[in-house]
PDB file of C-alpha atoms in Angstrom:
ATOM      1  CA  UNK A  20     118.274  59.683  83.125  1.00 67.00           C
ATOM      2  CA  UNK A  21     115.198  57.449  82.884  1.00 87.00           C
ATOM      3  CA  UNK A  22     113.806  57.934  86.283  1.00 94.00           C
ATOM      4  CA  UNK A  23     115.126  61.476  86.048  1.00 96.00           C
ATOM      5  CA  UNK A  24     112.828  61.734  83.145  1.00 98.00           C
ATOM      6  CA  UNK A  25     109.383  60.321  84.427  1.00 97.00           C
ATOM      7  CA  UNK A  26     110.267  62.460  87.771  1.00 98.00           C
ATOM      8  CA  UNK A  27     110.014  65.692  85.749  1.00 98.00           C
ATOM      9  CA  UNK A  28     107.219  64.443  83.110  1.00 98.00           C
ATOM     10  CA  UNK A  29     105.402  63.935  86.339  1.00 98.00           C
ATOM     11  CA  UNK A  30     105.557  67.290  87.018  1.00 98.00           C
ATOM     12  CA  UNK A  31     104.846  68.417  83.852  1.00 98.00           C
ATOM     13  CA  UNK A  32     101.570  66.324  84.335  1.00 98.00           C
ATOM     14  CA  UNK A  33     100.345  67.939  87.099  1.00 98.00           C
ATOM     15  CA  UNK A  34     100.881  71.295  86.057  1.00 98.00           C
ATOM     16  CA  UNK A  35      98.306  70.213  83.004  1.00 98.00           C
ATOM     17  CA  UNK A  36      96.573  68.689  85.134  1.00 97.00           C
ATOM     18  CA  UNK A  37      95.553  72.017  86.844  1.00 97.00           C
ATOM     19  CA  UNK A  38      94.066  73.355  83.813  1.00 96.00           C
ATOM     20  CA  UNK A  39      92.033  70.454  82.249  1.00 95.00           C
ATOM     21  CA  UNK A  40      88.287  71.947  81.082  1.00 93.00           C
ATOM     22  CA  UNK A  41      89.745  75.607  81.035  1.00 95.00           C
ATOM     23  CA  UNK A  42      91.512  76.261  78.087  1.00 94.00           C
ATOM     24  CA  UNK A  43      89.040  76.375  75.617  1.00 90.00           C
ATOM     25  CA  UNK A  44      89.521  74.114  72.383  1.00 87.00           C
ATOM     26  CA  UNK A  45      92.955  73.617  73.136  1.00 89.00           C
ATOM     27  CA  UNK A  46      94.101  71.157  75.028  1.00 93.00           C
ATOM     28  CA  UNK A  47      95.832  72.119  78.184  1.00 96.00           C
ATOM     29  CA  UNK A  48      99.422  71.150  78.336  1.00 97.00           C
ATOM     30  CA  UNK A  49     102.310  71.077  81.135  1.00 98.00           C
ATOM     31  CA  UNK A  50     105.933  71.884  80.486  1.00 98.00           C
ATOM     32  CA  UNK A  51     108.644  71.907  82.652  1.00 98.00           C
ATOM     33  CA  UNK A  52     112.453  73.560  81.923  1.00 98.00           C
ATOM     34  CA  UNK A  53     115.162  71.548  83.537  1.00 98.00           C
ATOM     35  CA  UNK A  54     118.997  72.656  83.550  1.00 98.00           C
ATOM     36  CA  UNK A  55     121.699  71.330  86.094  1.00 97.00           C
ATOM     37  CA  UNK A  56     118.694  69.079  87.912  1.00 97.00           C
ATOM     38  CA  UNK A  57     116.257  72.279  88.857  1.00 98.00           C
ATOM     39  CA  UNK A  58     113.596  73.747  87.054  1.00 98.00           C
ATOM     40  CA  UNK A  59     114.062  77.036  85.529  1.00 98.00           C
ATOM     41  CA  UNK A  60     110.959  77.555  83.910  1.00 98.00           C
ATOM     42  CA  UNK A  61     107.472  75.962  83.805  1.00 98.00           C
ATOM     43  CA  UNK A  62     103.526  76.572  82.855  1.00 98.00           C
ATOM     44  CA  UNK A  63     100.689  75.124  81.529  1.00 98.00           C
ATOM     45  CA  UNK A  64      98.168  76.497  79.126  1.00 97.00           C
ATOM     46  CA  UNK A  65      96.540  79.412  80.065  1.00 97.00           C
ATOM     47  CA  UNK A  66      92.868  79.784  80.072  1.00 96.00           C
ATOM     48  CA  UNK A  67      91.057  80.372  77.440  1.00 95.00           C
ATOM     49  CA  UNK A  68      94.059  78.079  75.435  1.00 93.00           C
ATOM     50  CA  UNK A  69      96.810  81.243  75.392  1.00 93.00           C
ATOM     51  CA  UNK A  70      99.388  81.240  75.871  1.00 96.00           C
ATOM     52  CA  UNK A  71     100.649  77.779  74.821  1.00 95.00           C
ATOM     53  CA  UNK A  72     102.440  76.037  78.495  1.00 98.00           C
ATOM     54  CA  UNK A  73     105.930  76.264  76.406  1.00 97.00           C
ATOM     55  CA  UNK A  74     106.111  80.008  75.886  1.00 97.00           C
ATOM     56  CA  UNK A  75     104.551  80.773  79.576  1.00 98.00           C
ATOM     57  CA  UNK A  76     108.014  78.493  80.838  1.00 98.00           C
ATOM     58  CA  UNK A  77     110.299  79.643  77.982  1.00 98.00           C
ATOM     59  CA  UNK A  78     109.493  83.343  79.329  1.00 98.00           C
ATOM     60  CA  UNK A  79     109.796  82.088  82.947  1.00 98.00           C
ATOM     61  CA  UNK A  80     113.200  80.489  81.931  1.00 98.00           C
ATOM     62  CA  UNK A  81     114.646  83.669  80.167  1.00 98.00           C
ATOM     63  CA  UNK A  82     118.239  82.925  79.056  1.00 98.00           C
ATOM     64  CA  UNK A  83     118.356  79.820  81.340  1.00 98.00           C
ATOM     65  CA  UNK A  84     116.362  77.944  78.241  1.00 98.00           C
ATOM     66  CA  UNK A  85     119.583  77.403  76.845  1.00 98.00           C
ATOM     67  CA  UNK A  86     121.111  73.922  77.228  1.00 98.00           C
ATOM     68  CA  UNK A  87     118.018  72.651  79.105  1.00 98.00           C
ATOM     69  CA  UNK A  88     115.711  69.927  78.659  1.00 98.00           C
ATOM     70  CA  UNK A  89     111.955  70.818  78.090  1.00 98.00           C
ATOM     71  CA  UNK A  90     109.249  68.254  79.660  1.00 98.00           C
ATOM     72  CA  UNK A  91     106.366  68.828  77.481  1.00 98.00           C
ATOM     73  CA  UNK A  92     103.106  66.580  77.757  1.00 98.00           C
ATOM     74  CA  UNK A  93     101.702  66.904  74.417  1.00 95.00           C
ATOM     75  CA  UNK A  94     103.701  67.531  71.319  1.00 94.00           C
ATOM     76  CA  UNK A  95     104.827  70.832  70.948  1.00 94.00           C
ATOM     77  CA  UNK A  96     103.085  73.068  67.552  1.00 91.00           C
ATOM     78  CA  UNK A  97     104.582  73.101  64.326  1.00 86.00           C
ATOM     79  CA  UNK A  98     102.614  75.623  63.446  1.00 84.00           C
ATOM     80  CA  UNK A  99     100.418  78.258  64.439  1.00 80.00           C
ATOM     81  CA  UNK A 100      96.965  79.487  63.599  1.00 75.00           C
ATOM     82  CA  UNK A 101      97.705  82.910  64.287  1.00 80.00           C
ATOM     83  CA  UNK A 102     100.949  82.763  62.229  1.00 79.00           C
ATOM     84  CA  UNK A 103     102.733  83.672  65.052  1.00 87.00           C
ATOM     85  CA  UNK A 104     105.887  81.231  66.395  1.00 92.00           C
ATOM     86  CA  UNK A 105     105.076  77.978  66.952  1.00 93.00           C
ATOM     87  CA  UNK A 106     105.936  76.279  70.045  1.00 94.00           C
ATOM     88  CA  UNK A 107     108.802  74.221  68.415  1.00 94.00           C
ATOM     89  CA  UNK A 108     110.235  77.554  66.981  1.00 94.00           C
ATOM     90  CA  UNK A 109     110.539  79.142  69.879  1.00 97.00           C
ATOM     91  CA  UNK A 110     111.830  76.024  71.377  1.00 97.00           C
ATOM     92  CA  UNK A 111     114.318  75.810  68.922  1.00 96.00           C
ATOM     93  CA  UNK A 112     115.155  79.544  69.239  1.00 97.00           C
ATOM     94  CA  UNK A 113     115.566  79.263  73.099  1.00 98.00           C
ATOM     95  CA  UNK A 114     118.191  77.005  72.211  1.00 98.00           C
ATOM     96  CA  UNK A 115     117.183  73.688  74.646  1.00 98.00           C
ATOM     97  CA  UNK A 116     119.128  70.506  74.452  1.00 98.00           C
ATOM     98  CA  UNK A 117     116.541  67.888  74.579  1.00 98.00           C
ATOM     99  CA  UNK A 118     112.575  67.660  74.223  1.00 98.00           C
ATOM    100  CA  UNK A 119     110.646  65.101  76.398  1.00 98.00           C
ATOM    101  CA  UNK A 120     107.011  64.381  75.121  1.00 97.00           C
ATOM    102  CA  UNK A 121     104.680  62.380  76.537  1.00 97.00           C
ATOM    103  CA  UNK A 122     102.015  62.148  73.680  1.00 95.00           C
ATOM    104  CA  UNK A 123     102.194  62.339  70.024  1.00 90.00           C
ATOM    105  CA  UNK A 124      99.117  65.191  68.778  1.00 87.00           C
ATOM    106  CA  UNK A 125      97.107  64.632  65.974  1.00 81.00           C
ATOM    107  CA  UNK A 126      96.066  67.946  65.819  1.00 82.00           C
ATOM    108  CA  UNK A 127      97.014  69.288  61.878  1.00 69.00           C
ATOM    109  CA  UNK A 128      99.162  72.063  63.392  1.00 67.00           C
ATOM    110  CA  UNK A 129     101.300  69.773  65.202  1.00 74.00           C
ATOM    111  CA  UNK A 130     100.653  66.035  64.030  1.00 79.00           C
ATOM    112  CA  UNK A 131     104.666  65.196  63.796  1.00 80.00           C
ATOM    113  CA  UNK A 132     105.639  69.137  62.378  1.00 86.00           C
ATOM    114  CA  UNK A 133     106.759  69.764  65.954  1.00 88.00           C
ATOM    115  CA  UNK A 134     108.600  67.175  66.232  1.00 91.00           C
ATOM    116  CA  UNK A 135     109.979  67.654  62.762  1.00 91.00           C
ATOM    117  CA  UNK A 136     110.635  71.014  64.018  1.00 89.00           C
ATOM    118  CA  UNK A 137     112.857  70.154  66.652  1.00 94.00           C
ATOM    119  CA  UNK A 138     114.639  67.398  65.145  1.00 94.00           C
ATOM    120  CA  UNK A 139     115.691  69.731  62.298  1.00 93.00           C
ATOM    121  CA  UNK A 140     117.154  72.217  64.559  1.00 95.00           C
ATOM    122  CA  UNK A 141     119.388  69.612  65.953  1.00 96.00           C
ATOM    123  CA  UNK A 142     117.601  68.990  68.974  1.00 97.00           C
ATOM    124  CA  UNK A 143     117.047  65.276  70.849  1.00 96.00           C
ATOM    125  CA  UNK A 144     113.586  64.532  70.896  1.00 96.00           C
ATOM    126  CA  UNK A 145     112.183  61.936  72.765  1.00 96.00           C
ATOM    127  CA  UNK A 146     108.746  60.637  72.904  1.00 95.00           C
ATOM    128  CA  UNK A 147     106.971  58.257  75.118  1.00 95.00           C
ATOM    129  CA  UNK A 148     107.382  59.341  78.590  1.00 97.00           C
ATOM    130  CA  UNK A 149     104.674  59.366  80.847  1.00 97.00           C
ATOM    131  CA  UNK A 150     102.115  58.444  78.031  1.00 96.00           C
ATOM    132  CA  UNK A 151      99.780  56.409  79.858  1.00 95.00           C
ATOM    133  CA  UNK A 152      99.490  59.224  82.388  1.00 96.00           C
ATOM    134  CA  UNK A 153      99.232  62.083  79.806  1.00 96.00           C
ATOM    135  CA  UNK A 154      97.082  60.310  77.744  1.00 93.00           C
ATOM    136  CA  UNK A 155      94.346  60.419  79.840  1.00 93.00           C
ATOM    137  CA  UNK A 156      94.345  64.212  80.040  1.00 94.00           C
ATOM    138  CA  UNK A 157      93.517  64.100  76.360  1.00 91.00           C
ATOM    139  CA  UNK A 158      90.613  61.587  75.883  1.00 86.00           C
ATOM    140  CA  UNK A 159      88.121  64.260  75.174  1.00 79.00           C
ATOM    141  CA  UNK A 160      90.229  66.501  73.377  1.00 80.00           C
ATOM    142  CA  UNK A 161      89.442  66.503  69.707  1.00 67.00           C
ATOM    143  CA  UNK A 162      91.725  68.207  67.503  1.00 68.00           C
ATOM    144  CA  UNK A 163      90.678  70.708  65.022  1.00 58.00           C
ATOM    145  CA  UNK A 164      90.908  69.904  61.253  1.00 54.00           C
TER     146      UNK A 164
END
Protein backbone atom coordinates (compact mmCIF):
# COMPACT_ATOMS: atom_id res chain seq x y z
CA UNK A 1 0.00 0.00 0.00
CA UNK A 2 3.06 2.20 0.53
CA UNK A 3 3.97 2.87 -3.00
CA UNK A 4 0.25 2.80 -3.71
CA UNK A 5 0.13 5.66 -1.34
CA UNK A 6 2.97 8.12 -2.55
CA UNK A 7 1.55 7.21 -6.25
CA UNK A 8 -1.77 8.90 -5.38
CA UNK A 9 -0.28 11.69 -2.86
CA UNK A 10 1.63 12.48 -5.97
CA UNK A 11 -1.28 13.23 -7.63
CA UNK A 12 -2.81 14.95 -5.08
CA UNK A 13 0.37 17.21 -5.31
CA UNK A 14 0.05 18.22 -8.57
CA UNK A 15 -3.42 19.00 -8.55
CA UNK A 16 -2.27 21.73 -5.67
CA UNK A 17 0.25 22.38 -7.42
CA UNK A 18 -1.95 23.97 -10.19
CA UNK A 19 -3.36 26.44 -7.94
CA UNK A 20 -0.40 27.77 -5.82
CA UNK A 21 -0.67 31.96 -5.66
CA UNK A 22 -4.50 31.76 -6.56
CA UNK A 23 -6.46 30.99 -3.76
CA UNK A 24 -6.27 33.87 -1.78
CA UNK A 25 -5.21 33.45 2.03
CA UNK A 26 -5.82 29.96 1.91
CA UNK A 27 -3.56 27.71 1.03
CA UNK A 28 -4.27 25.70 -2.03
CA UNK A 29 -4.66 22.05 -1.42
CA UNK A 30 -4.95 18.73 -3.67
CA UNK A 31 -7.15 15.78 -2.84
CA UNK A 32 -7.62 12.79 -4.55
CA UNK A 33 -10.66 9.95 -3.89
CA UNK A 34 -9.44 6.46 -4.45
CA UNK A 35 -11.82 3.26 -4.32
CA UNK A 36 -10.98 -0.22 -5.96
CA UNK A 37 -7.42 1.45 -7.36
CA UNK A 38 -9.18 4.48 -9.55
CA UNK A 39 -9.98 7.79 -8.64
CA UNK A 40 -13.48 8.73 -8.16
CA UNK A 41 -13.23 12.12 -7.19
CA UNK A 42 -10.56 14.87 -7.04
CA UNK A 43 -9.91 18.92 -6.83
CA UNK A 44 -7.91 21.39 -5.49
CA UNK A 45 -8.82 24.68 -3.97
CA UNK A 46 -10.62 26.88 -5.96
CA UNK A 47 -9.63 30.39 -6.55
CA UNK A 48 -10.15 32.83 -4.48
CA UNK A 49 -9.67 29.80 -1.50
CA UNK A 50 -13.52 28.25 -2.09
CA UNK A 51 -14.33 25.76 -2.21
CA UNK A 52 -11.93 23.76 0.00
CA UNK A 53 -10.11 20.74 -2.69
CA UNK A 54 -12.09 18.06 -0.35
CA UNK A 55 -15.65 19.17 -1.00
CA UNK A 56 -14.87 20.01 -4.91
CA UNK A 57 -13.76 15.82 -4.96
CA UNK A 58 -16.32 14.71 -2.33
CA UNK A 59 -19.03 16.30 -4.84
CA UNK A 60 -17.12 14.82 -7.83
CA UNK A 61 -17.16 11.41 -5.95
CA UNK A 62 -20.98 11.46 -5.08
CA UNK A 63 -21.89 8.16 -3.35
CA UNK A 64 -18.57 6.57 -4.53
CA UNK A 65 -16.93 8.53 -1.28
CA UNK A 66 -17.95 5.70 0.61
CA UNK A 67 -15.28 3.13 1.52
CA UNK A 68 -12.56 5.16 -0.25
CA UNK A 69 -9.38 6.55 0.72
CA UNK A 70 -8.96 10.42 0.51
CA UNK A 71 -5.29 11.77 -0.52
CA UNK A 72 -5.30 15.11 0.99
CA UNK A 73 -2.03 17.36 1.01
CA UNK A 74 -2.64 19.51 3.88
CA UNK A 75 -4.69 18.56 6.86
CA UNK A 76 -8.15 18.62 6.33
CA UNK A 77 -10.37 21.69 8.62
CA UNK A 78 -11.73 21.05 11.84
CA UNK A 79 -13.51 23.85 11.64
CA UNK A 80 -14.84 26.47 9.61
CA UNK A 81 -14.90 30.23 9.59
CA UNK A 82 -18.07 30.45 7.98
CA UNK A 83 -19.62 27.87 10.37
CA UNK A 84 -20.39 25.87 7.66
CA UNK A 85 -19.01 21.90 7.54
CA UNK A 86 -15.65 21.51 7.92
CA UNK A 87 -13.67 19.49 5.64
CA UNK A 88 -13.26 16.58 8.17
CA UNK A 89 -17.13 16.61 8.68
CA UNK A 90 -17.96 16.17 5.49
CA UNK A 91 -15.25 13.67 5.21
CA UNK A 92 -16.56 11.86 7.90
CA UNK A 93 -20.15 12.17 6.56
CA UNK A 94 -19.09 10.83 3.06
CA UNK A 95 -18.23 7.91 4.92
CA UNK A 96 -14.28 7.26 3.53
CA UNK A 97 -12.17 4.52 4.94
CA UNK A 98 -8.85 6.07 5.30
CA UNK A 99 -7.30 9.75 5.20
CA UNK A 100 -3.77 10.24 3.70
CA UNK A 101 -2.12 13.66 4.67
CA UNK A 102 0.87 14.88 3.66
CA UNK A 103 1.34 17.91 6.08
CA UNK A 104 0.21 18.63 9.49
CA UNK A 105 -1.55 22.64 9.40
CA UNK A 106 -1.01 24.95 11.96
CA UNK A 107 -3.65 26.98 10.95
CA UNK A 108 -6.17 27.41 14.37
CA UNK A 109 -9.07 25.94 12.36
CA UNK A 110 -7.34 22.85 11.63
CA UNK A 111 -4.03 22.55 13.81
CA UNK A 112 -4.79 18.64 14.79
CA UNK A 113 -9.03 19.28 15.04
CA UNK A 114 -9.12 17.64 11.61
CA UNK A 115 -7.39 15.07 12.38
CA UNK A 116 -9.18 14.73 15.68
CA UNK A 117 -12.12 14.88 13.54
CA UNK A 118 -11.51 11.97 11.61
CA UNK A 119 -10.05 9.81 14.10
CA UNK A 120 -13.23 10.20 16.20
CA UNK A 121 -15.43 9.11 13.49
CA UNK A 122 -13.56 5.92 13.26
CA UNK A 123 -11.61 6.70 10.38
CA UNK A 124 -7.61 5.64 9.69
CA UNK A 125 -5.67 8.59 9.44
CA UNK A 126 -2.37 8.66 8.30
CA UNK A 127 0.08 11.40 8.13
CA UNK A 128 3.40 11.80 6.56
CA UNK A 129 3.13 10.98 3.00
CA UNK A 130 4.65 12.98 0.52
CA UNK A 131 5.71 15.69 3.14
CA UNK A 132 8.83 16.80 1.75
CA UNK A 133 7.03 17.37 -1.54
CA UNK A 134 3.92 19.08 -0.02
CA UNK A 135 5.78 20.98 2.20
CA UNK A 136 7.19 23.07 -0.16
CA UNK A 137 3.83 24.20 -1.52
CA UNK A 138 3.33 25.76 1.88
CA UNK A 139 6.52 27.77 2.74
CA UNK A 140 4.84 31.06 2.26
CA UNK A 141 1.62 30.21 3.53
CA UNK A 142 1.00 31.77 6.89
CA UNK A 143 -1.90 30.69 8.73
CA UNK A 144 -4.38 32.99 10.16
CA UNK A 145 -4.67 33.38 13.99
Amino acid sequence: MAAADEVWMGRAIELARANVGKTGDNPSVGCVLVKDGGVVGEGATAEGGRPHAEEIALDAAGPAAAGATAYVTLEPCGERSSGAASCGERLARAGVARVVVACADSSALASGRGLDRLAQAGIAVNLGVGTEEAAALYRGYRPQP
